[in-house]
PDB file of C-alpha atoms in Angstrom:
ATOM      1  CA  MET B   8      25.035 -94.539 115.610  1.00 52.00           C
ATOM      2  CA  GLU B   9      26.256 -92.653 112.546  1.00 59.00           C
ATOM      3  CA  GLU B  10      24.000 -91.960 109.601  1.00 62.00           C
ATOM      4  CA  LYS B  11      25.174 -93.270 106.265  1.00 70.00           C
ATOM      5  CA  ASP B  12      26.038 -90.517 103.783  1.00 70.00           C
ATOM      6  CA  THR B  13      23.824 -91.149 100.756  1.00 73.00           C
ATOM      7  CA  GLY B  14      24.974 -88.055  98.862  1.00 82.00           C
ATOM      8  CA  ARG B  15      21.414 -86.738  98.840  1.00 83.00           C
ATOM      9  CA  LYS B  16      21.672 -83.068  99.681  1.00 86.00           C
ATOM     10  CA  ARG B  17      18.876 -81.527  97.589  1.00 86.00           C
ATOM     11  CA  ILE B  18      15.332 -81.197  98.899  1.00 85.00           C
ATOM     12  CA  ILE B  19      12.268 -80.871  96.715  1.00 86.00           C
ATOM     13  CA  GLY B  20       9.138 -79.451  98.317  1.00 88.00           C
ATOM     14  CA  LEU B  21       5.925 -80.952  97.029  1.00 86.00           C
ATOM     15  CA  ARG B  22       2.456 -79.905  98.119  1.00 92.00           C
ATOM     16  CA  LEU B  23      -0.411 -82.373  97.930  1.00 91.00           C
ATOM     17  CA  THR B  24      -4.072 -82.232  98.838  1.00 94.00           C
ATOM     18  CA  GLY B  25      -5.274 -84.477 101.624  1.00 94.00           C
ATOM     19  CA  ASP B  26      -6.816 -86.896  99.120  1.00 95.00           C
ATOM     20  CA  GLU B  27      -3.648 -86.998  97.023  1.00 93.00           C
ATOM     21  CA  TYR B  28      -1.507 -87.681 100.081  1.00 93.00           C
ATOM     22  CA  ARG B  29      -3.858 -90.449 101.307  1.00 94.00           C
ATOM     23  CA  GLU B  30      -3.712 -92.092  97.866  1.00 92.00           C
ATOM     24  CA  LEU B  31       0.094 -91.821  97.778  1.00 90.00           C
ATOM     25  CA  GLU B  32       0.368 -93.203 101.312  1.00 91.00           C
ATOM     26  CA  MET B  33      -2.070 -96.050 100.580  1.00 87.00           C
ATOM     27  CA  ASN B  34      -0.097 -97.066  97.473  1.00 86.00           C
ATOM     28  CA  TRP B  35       3.194 -96.818  99.386  1.00 85.00           C
ATOM     29  CA  LYS B  36       1.897 -99.029 102.221  1.00 83.00           C
ATOM     30  CA  ARG B  37       0.878-101.697  99.704  1.00 80.00           C
ATOM     31  CA  SER B  38       4.460-101.819  98.403  1.00 81.00           C
ATOM     32  CA  THR B  39       7.537-103.427  99.914  1.00 81.00           C
ATOM     33  CA  VAL B  40       9.422-100.109 100.079  1.00 84.00           C
ATOM     34  CA  ARG B  41      10.085 -99.135 103.691  1.00 84.00           C
ATOM     35  CA  LYS B  42      10.352 -95.337 103.419  1.00 89.00           C
ATOM     36  CA  LEU B  43       7.978 -92.943 101.700  1.00 89.00           C
ATOM     37  CA  SER B  44      10.876 -90.890 100.304  1.00 88.00           C
ATOM     38  CA  GLU B  45      12.373 -94.001  98.670  1.00 87.00           C
ATOM     39  CA  TYR B  46       8.970 -94.893  97.239  1.00 89.00           C
ATOM     40  CA  VAL B  47       8.579 -91.412  95.703  1.00 90.00           C
ATOM     41  CA  ARG B  48      12.134 -91.567  94.262  1.00 88.00           C
ATOM     42  CA  ARG B  49      11.351 -94.915  92.648  1.00 89.00           C
ATOM     43  CA  LEU B  50       8.127 -93.524  91.183  1.00 89.00           C
ATOM     44  CA  ILE B  51       9.841 -90.406  89.809  1.00 87.00           C
ATOM     45  CA  PHE B  52      12.740 -92.260  88.209  1.00 85.00           C
ATOM     46  CA  GLY B  53      10.696 -95.241  86.988  1.00 84.00           C
ATOM     47  CA  ARG B  54      12.499 -97.813  89.115  1.00 84.00           C
ATOM     48  CA  SER B  55      10.729-101.021  89.951  1.00 80.00           C
ATOM     49  CA  PHE B  56       9.245-102.063  93.281  1.00 73.00           C
ATOM     50  CA  THR B  57       6.988-104.845  94.486  1.00 72.00           C
ATOM     51  CA  VAL B  58       3.343-104.176  95.257  1.00 72.00           C
ATOM     52  CA  PHE B  59       1.254-106.493  97.398  1.00 65.00           C
ATOM     53  CA  THR B  60      -2.065-107.461  95.885  1.00 61.00           C
ATOM     54  CA  ARG B  61      -4.844-109.110  97.802  1.00 59.00           C
ATOM     55  CA  ASP B  62      -7.375-111.558  96.501  1.00 62.00           C
ATOM     56  CA  GLN B  63     -10.708-110.306  97.797  1.00 65.00           C
ATOM     57  CA  SER B  64     -12.376-113.703  97.386  1.00 69.00           C
ATOM     58  CA  LYS B  65      -9.764-115.254  99.688  1.00 69.00           C
ATOM     59  CA  ASP B  66     -10.329-112.507 102.255  1.00 66.00           C
ATOM     60  CA  GLU B  67     -14.078-113.144 102.140  1.00 75.00           C
ATOM     61  CA  LEU B  68     -13.504-116.887 102.466  1.00 74.00           C
ATOM     62  CA  LEU B  69     -11.285-116.402 105.520  1.00 69.00           C
ATOM     63  CA  ALA B  70     -13.839-114.105 107.169  1.00 76.00           C
ATOM     64  CA  GLU B  71     -16.646-116.592 106.491  1.00 79.00           C
ATOM     65  CA  MET B  72     -14.597-119.504 107.806  1.00 76.00           C
ATOM     66  CA  ALA B  73     -13.733-117.568 110.974  1.00 76.00           C
ATOM     67  CA  LEU B  74     -17.445-116.989 111.644  1.00 82.00           C
ATOM     68  CA  LEU B  75     -18.242-120.644 111.058  1.00 80.00           C
ATOM     69  CA  ARG B  76     -15.383-121.740 113.310  1.00 77.00           C
ATOM     70  CA  ARG B  77     -16.639-119.511 116.152  1.00 82.00           C
ATOM     71  CA  GLU B  78     -20.174-120.837 115.782  1.00 83.00           C
ATOM     72  CA  LEU B  79     -19.043-124.445 115.789  1.00 78.00           C
ATOM     73  CA  ASN B  80     -16.811-123.795 118.789  1.00 77.00           C
ATOM     74  CA  ALA B  81     -19.740-122.301 120.739  1.00 82.00           C
ATOM     75  CA  ILE B  82     -21.949-125.255 119.838  1.00 79.00           C
ATOM     76  CA  GLY B  83     -19.196-127.681 120.824  1.00 76.00           C
ATOM     77  CA  VAL B  84     -18.770-125.999 124.210  1.00 81.00           C
ATOM     78  CA  ASN B  85     -22.517-126.216 124.859  1.00 81.00           C
ATOM     79  CA  PHE B  86     -22.541-129.831 123.761  1.00 75.00           C
ATOM     80  CA  ASN B  87     -19.650-130.730 126.090  1.00 76.00           C
ATOM     81  CA  GLN B  88     -21.350-128.992 129.000  1.00 82.00           C
ATOM     82  CA  ALA B  89     -24.574-130.896 128.324  1.00 75.00           C
ATOM     83  CA  VAL B  90     -22.811-134.251 128.201  1.00 73.00           C
ATOM     84  CA  HIS B  91     -20.874-133.449 131.387  1.00 77.00           C
ATOM     85  CA  ARG B  92     -24.065-132.527 133.232  1.00 75.00           C
ATOM     86  CA  LEU B  93     -25.895-135.593 131.923  1.00 72.00           C
ATOM     87  CA  ASN B  94     -23.177-137.765 133.400  1.00 71.00           C
ATOM     88  CA  MET B  95     -23.507-136.043 136.777  1.00 74.00           C
ATOM     89  CA  LEU B  96     -27.318-136.223 137.097  1.00 69.00           C
ATOM     90  CA  ASP B  97     -29.038-138.897 139.120  1.00 65.00           C
ATOM     91  CA  HIS B  98     -32.563-137.422 139.216  1.00 67.00           C
ATOM     92  CA  SER B  99     -35.054-138.367 136.552  1.00 69.00           C
ATOM     93  CA  PRO B 100     -36.749-134.923 136.038  1.00 75.00           C
ATOM     94  CA  GLN B 101     -33.383-133.225 135.561  1.00 73.00           C
ATOM     95  CA  MET B 102     -32.299-135.998 133.215  1.00 74.00           C
ATOM     96  CA  GLN B 103     -35.337-135.448 130.990  1.00 75.00           C
ATOM     97  CA  GLU B 104     -34.668-131.693 130.768  1.00 79.00           C
ATOM     98  CA  TRP B 105     -31.039-132.265 129.800  1.00 76.00           C
ATOM     99  CA  LEU B 106     -32.063-134.803 127.189  1.00 77.00           C
ATOM    100  CA  ARG B 107     -34.344-132.173 125.609  1.00 81.00           C
ATOM    101  CA  ARG B 108     -31.478-129.641 125.636  1.00 82.00           C
ATOM    102  CA  PHE B 109     -29.167-132.258 124.186  1.00 79.00           C
ATOM    103  CA  GLU B 110     -31.583-132.846 121.284  1.00 82.00           C
ATOM    104  CA  ARG B 111     -31.837-129.096 120.618  1.00 85.00           C
ATOM    105  CA  ASP B 112     -28.043-128.686 120.631  1.00 82.00           C
ATOM    106  CA  ARG B 113     -27.627-131.726 118.424  1.00 80.00           C
ATOM    107  CA  GLU B 114     -30.066-130.260 115.878  1.00 85.00           C
ATOM    108  CA  ARG B 115     -28.225-126.921 115.934  1.00 85.00           C
ATOM    109  CA  PHE B 116     -24.934-128.722 115.420  1.00 81.00           C
ATOM    110  CA  PHE B 117     -26.148-130.693 112.421  1.00 82.00           C
ATOM    111  CA  ALA B 118     -27.759-127.563 110.938  1.00 86.00           C
ATOM    112  CA  ALA B 119     -24.458-125.695 111.304  1.00 82.00           C
ATOM    113  CA  VAL B 120     -22.523-128.531 109.687  1.00 79.00           C
ATOM    114  CA  GLU B 121     -25.006-128.582 106.806  1.00 82.00           C
ATOM    115  CA  SER B 122     -24.639-124.799 106.445  1.00 85.00           C
ATOM    116  CA  ILE B 123     -20.863-125.155 106.331  1.00 80.00           C
ATOM    117  CA  GLN B 124     -21.060-127.850 103.675  1.00 76.00           C
ATOM    118  CA  SER B 125     -23.405-125.838 101.451  1.00 81.00           C
ATOM    119  CA  ARG B 126     -21.291-122.676 101.862  1.00 80.00           C
ATOM    120  CA  LEU B 127     -18.126-124.582 100.989  1.00 73.00           C
ATOM    121  CA  LYS B 128     -19.809-125.924  97.854  1.00 75.00           C
ATOM    122  CA  LEU B 129     -20.743-122.379  96.811  1.00 77.00           C
ATOM    123  CA  LEU B 130     -17.243-121.051  97.521  1.00 72.00           C
ATOM    124  CA  SER B 131     -15.507-123.882  95.704  1.00 66.00           C
ATOM    125  CA  SER B 132     -17.740-123.523  92.640  1.00 70.00           C
ATOM    126  CA  ALA B 133     -17.069-119.754  92.617  1.00 68.00           C
ATOM    127  CA  TRP B 134     -13.303-120.342  92.773  1.00 62.00           C
ATOM    128  CA  LEU B 135     -13.381-122.917  89.996  1.00 59.00           C
ATOM    129  CA  ARG B 136     -14.886-120.454  87.506  1.00 59.00           C
TER     130      ARG B 136
END
């Protein structure tokens, strides 16, 4: 595969400190420019490029929702296991123990749902400001 001749034959050596290079690299990675050399050329000559910006509140919301989803999933799995075992039991002492576990899981589930609702209210009021 042949390289395209861009006409660029001059090399400029530039020395940076580690911190300067990390800052340059971080800014480059947030842009849509694919090569560092092209990014530096655009900076030097004042050409435009697109920079990605992230909304930190959305990132926090997604992280919070992921935690809540995992917790609800774990509770749902426990709940399904309890119901399955309740259906299989035919002994009274075992049935009573599973009913107690069922009540505990049900309380955890409703507490988690209430937590989700209150957190969503807080997040939505923060976004509406």
